[in-house]
PDB file of C-alpha atoms in Angstrom:
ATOM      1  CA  UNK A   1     -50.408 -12.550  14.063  1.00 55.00           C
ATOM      2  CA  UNK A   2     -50.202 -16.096  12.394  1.00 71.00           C
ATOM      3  CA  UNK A   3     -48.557 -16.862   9.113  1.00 76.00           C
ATOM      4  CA  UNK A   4     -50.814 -16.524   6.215  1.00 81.00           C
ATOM      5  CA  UNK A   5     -52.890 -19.007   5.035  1.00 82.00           C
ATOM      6  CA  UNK A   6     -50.291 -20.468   1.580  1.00 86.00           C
ATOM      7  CA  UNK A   7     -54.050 -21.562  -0.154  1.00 88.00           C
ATOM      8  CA  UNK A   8     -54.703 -17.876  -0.687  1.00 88.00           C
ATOM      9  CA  UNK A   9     -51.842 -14.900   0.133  1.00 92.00           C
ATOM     10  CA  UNK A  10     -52.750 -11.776   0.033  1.00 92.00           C
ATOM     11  CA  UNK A  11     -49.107 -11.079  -1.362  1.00 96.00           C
ATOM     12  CA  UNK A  12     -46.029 -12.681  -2.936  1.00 96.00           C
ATOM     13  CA  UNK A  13     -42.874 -10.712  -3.704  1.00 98.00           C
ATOM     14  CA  UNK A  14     -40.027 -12.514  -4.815  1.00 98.00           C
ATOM     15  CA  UNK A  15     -36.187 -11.184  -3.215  1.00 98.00           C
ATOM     16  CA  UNK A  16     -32.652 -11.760  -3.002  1.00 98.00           C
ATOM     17  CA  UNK A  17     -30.499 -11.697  -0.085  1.00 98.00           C
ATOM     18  CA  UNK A  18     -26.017 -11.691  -0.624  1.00 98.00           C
ATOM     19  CA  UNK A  19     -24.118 -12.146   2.186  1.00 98.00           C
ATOM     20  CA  UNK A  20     -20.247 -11.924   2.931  1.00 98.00           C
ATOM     21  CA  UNK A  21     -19.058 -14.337   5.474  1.00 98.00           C
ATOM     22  CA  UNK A  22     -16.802 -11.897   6.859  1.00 98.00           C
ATOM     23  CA  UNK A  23     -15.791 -14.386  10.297  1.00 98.00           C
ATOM     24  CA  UNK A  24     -15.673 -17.883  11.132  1.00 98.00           C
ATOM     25  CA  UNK A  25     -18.921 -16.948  13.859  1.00 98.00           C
ATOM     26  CA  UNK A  26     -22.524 -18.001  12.922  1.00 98.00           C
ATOM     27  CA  UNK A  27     -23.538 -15.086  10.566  1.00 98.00           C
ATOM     28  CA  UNK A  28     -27.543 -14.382   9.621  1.00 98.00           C
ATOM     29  CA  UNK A  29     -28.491 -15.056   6.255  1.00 98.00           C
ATOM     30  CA  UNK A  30     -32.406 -14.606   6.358  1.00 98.00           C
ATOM     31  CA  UNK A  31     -34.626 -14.225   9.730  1.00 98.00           C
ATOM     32  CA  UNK A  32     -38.654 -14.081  10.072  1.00 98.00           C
ATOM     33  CA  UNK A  33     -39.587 -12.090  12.865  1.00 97.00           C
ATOM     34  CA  UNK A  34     -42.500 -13.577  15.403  1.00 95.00           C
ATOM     35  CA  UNK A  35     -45.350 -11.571  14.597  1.00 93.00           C
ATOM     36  CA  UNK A  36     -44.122 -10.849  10.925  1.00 96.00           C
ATOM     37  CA  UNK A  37     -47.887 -12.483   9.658  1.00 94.00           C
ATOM     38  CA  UNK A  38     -45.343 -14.157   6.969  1.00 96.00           C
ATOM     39  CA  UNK A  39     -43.773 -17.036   5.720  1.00 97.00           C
ATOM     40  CA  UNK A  40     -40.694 -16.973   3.864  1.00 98.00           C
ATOM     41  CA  UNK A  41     -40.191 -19.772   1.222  1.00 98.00           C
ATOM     42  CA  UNK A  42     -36.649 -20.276   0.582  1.00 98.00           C
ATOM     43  CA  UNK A  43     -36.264 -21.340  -3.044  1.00 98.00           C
ATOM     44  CA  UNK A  44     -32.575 -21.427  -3.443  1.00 98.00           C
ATOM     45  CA  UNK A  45     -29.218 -20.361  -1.195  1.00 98.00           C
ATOM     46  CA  UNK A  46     -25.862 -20.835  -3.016  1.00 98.00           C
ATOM     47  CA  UNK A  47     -22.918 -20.975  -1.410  1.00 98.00           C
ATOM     48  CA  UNK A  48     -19.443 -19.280  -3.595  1.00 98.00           C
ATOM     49  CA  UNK A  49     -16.185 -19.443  -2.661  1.00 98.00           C
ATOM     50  CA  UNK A  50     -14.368 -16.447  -3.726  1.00 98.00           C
ATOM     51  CA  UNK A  51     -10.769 -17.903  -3.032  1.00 97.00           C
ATOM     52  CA  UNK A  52      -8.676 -18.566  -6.197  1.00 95.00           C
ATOM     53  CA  UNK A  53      -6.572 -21.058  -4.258  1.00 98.00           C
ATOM     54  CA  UNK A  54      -7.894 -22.652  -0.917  1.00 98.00           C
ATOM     55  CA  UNK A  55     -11.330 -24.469   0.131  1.00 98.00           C
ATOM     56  CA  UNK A  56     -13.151 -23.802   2.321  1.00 98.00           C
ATOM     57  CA  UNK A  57     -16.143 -25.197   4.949  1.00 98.00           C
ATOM     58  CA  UNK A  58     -19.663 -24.062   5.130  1.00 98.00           C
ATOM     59  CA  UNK A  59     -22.550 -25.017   7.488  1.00 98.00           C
ATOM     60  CA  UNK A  60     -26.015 -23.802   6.747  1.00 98.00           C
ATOM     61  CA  UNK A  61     -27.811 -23.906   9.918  1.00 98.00           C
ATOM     62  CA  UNK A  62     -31.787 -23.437  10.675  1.00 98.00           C
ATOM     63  CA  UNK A  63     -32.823 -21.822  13.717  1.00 98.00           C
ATOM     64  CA  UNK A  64     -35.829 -22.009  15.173  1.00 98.00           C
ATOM     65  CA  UNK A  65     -35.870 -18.783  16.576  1.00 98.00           C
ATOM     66  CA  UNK A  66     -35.745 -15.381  14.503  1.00 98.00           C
ATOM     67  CA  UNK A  67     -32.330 -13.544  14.367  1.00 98.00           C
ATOM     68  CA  UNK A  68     -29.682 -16.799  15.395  1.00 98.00           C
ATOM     69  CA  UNK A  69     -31.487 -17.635  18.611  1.00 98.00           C
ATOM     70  CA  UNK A  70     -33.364 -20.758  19.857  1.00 98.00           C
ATOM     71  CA  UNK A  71     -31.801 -24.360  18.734  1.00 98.00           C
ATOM     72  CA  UNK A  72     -29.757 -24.730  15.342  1.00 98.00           C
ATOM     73  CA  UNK A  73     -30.177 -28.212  13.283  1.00 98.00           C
ATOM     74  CA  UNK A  74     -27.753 -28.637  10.308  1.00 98.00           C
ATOM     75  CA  UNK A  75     -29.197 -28.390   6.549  1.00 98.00           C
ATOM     76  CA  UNK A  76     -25.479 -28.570   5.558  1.00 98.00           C
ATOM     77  CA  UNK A  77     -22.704 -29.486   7.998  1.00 98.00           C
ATOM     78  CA  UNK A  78     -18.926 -28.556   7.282  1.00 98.00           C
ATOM     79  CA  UNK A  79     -19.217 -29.031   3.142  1.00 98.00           C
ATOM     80  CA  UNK A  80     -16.063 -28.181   1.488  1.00 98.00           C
ATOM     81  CA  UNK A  81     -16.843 -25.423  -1.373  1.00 98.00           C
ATOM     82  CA  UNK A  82     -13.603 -26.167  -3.373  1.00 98.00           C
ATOM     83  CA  UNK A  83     -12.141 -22.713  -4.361  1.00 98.00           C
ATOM     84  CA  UNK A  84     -13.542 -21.051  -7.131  1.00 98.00           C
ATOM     85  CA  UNK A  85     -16.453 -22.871  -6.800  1.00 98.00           C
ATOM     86  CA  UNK A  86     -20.018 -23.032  -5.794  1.00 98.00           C
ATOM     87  CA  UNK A  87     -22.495 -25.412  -3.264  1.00 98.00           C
ATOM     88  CA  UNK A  88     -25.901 -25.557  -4.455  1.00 98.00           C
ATOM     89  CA  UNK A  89     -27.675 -25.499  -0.833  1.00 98.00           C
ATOM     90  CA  UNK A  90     -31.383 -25.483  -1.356  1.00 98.00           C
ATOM     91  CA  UNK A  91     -32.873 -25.495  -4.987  1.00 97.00           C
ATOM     92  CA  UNK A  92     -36.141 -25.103  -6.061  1.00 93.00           C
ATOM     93  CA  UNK A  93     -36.731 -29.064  -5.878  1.00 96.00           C
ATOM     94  CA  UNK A  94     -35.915 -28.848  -2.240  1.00 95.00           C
ATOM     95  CA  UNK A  95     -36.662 -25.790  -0.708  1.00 97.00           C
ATOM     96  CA  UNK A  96     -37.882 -24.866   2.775  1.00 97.00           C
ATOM     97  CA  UNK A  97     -40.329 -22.481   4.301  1.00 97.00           C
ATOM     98  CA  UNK A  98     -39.284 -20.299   7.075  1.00 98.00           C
ATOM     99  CA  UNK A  99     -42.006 -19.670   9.556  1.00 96.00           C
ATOM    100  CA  UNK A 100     -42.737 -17.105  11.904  1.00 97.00           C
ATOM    101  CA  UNK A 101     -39.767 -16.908  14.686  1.00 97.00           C
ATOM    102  CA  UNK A 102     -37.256 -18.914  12.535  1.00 98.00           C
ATOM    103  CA  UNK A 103     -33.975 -17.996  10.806  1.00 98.00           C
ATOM    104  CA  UNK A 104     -31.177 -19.063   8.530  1.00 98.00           C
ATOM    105  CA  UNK A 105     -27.648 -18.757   9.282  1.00 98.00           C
ATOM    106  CA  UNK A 106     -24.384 -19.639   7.807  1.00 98.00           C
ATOM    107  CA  UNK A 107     -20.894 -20.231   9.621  1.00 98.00           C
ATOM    108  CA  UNK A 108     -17.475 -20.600   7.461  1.00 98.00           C
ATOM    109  CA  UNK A 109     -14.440 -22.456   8.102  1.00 98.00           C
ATOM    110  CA  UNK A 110     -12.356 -19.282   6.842  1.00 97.00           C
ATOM    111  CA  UNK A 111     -13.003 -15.763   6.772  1.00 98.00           C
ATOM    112  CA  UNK A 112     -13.473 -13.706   3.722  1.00 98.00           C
ATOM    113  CA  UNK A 113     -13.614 -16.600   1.525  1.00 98.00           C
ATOM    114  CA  UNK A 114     -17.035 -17.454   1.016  1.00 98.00           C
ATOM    115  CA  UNK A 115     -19.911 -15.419  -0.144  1.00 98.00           C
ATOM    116  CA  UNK A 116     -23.907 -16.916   0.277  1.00 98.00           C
ATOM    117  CA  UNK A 117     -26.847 -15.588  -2.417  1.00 98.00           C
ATOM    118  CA  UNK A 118     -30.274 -17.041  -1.347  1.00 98.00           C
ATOM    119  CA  UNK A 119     -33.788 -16.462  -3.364  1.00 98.00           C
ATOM    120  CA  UNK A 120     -36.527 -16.379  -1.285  1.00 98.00           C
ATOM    121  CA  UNK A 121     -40.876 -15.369  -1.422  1.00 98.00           C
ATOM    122  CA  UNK A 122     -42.309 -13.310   1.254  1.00 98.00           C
ATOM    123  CA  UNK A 123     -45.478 -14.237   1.648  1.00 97.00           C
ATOM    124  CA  UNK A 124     -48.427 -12.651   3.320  1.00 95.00           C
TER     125      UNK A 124
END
């Protein structure tokens, strides 16, 4: 199935996604399946770090395959998100649409430390 036409959805439900960066691997954040007949529009993705005392490093990566796979190009490559403190990723001025067969992912410098919120539309 193709993506929907954005001129006239037949549905838009706006959602939340939180996710702990529990390891220092590539960890998903938000994925579209192939066939989903969707388009996600990512409005914002914040990045917190949760650490009273240390930094830490985030890269936001976008796949263009669903669930991690396919090739990864950099939104945001090794930022420091000093600690107690929060990266402002994508906003509303600059978001991005995932397509069918694409995903988000995040990968920390240190694990435990940072925690990622992104608001997104599913479209259909």
């Amino acid at each position: 199935m193709a993506a929907p036409n954005l001129l006239s959805p037949t549905t838009i439900t706006g959602k939340s996604v939180t996710v702990n960066l529990t390891t220092i691997s590539a960890t998903s954040i938000l994925s579209n399946a192939a066939s989903s007949g969707k388009v996600l529009k990512v409005n914002s993705l914040y990045a917190a770090n949760v650490n009273g005392t240390s930094s830490a490093e985030i890269t936001i990566n976008y796949y263009s395959a669903a669930a991690l796979g396919g090739t990864a190009t950099q939104i945001a490559s090794t930022v420091v998100v000093p600690a107690d403190a929060t990266l402002v990723v994508i906003d509303k001025d600059a978001y991005i649409y995932l397509e069918e067969d694409t995903s988000l992912g995040a990968t920390a410098s240190t694990a435990n430390n940072l925690k990622v919120v992104c608001s997104y539309e599913d479209i259909s």
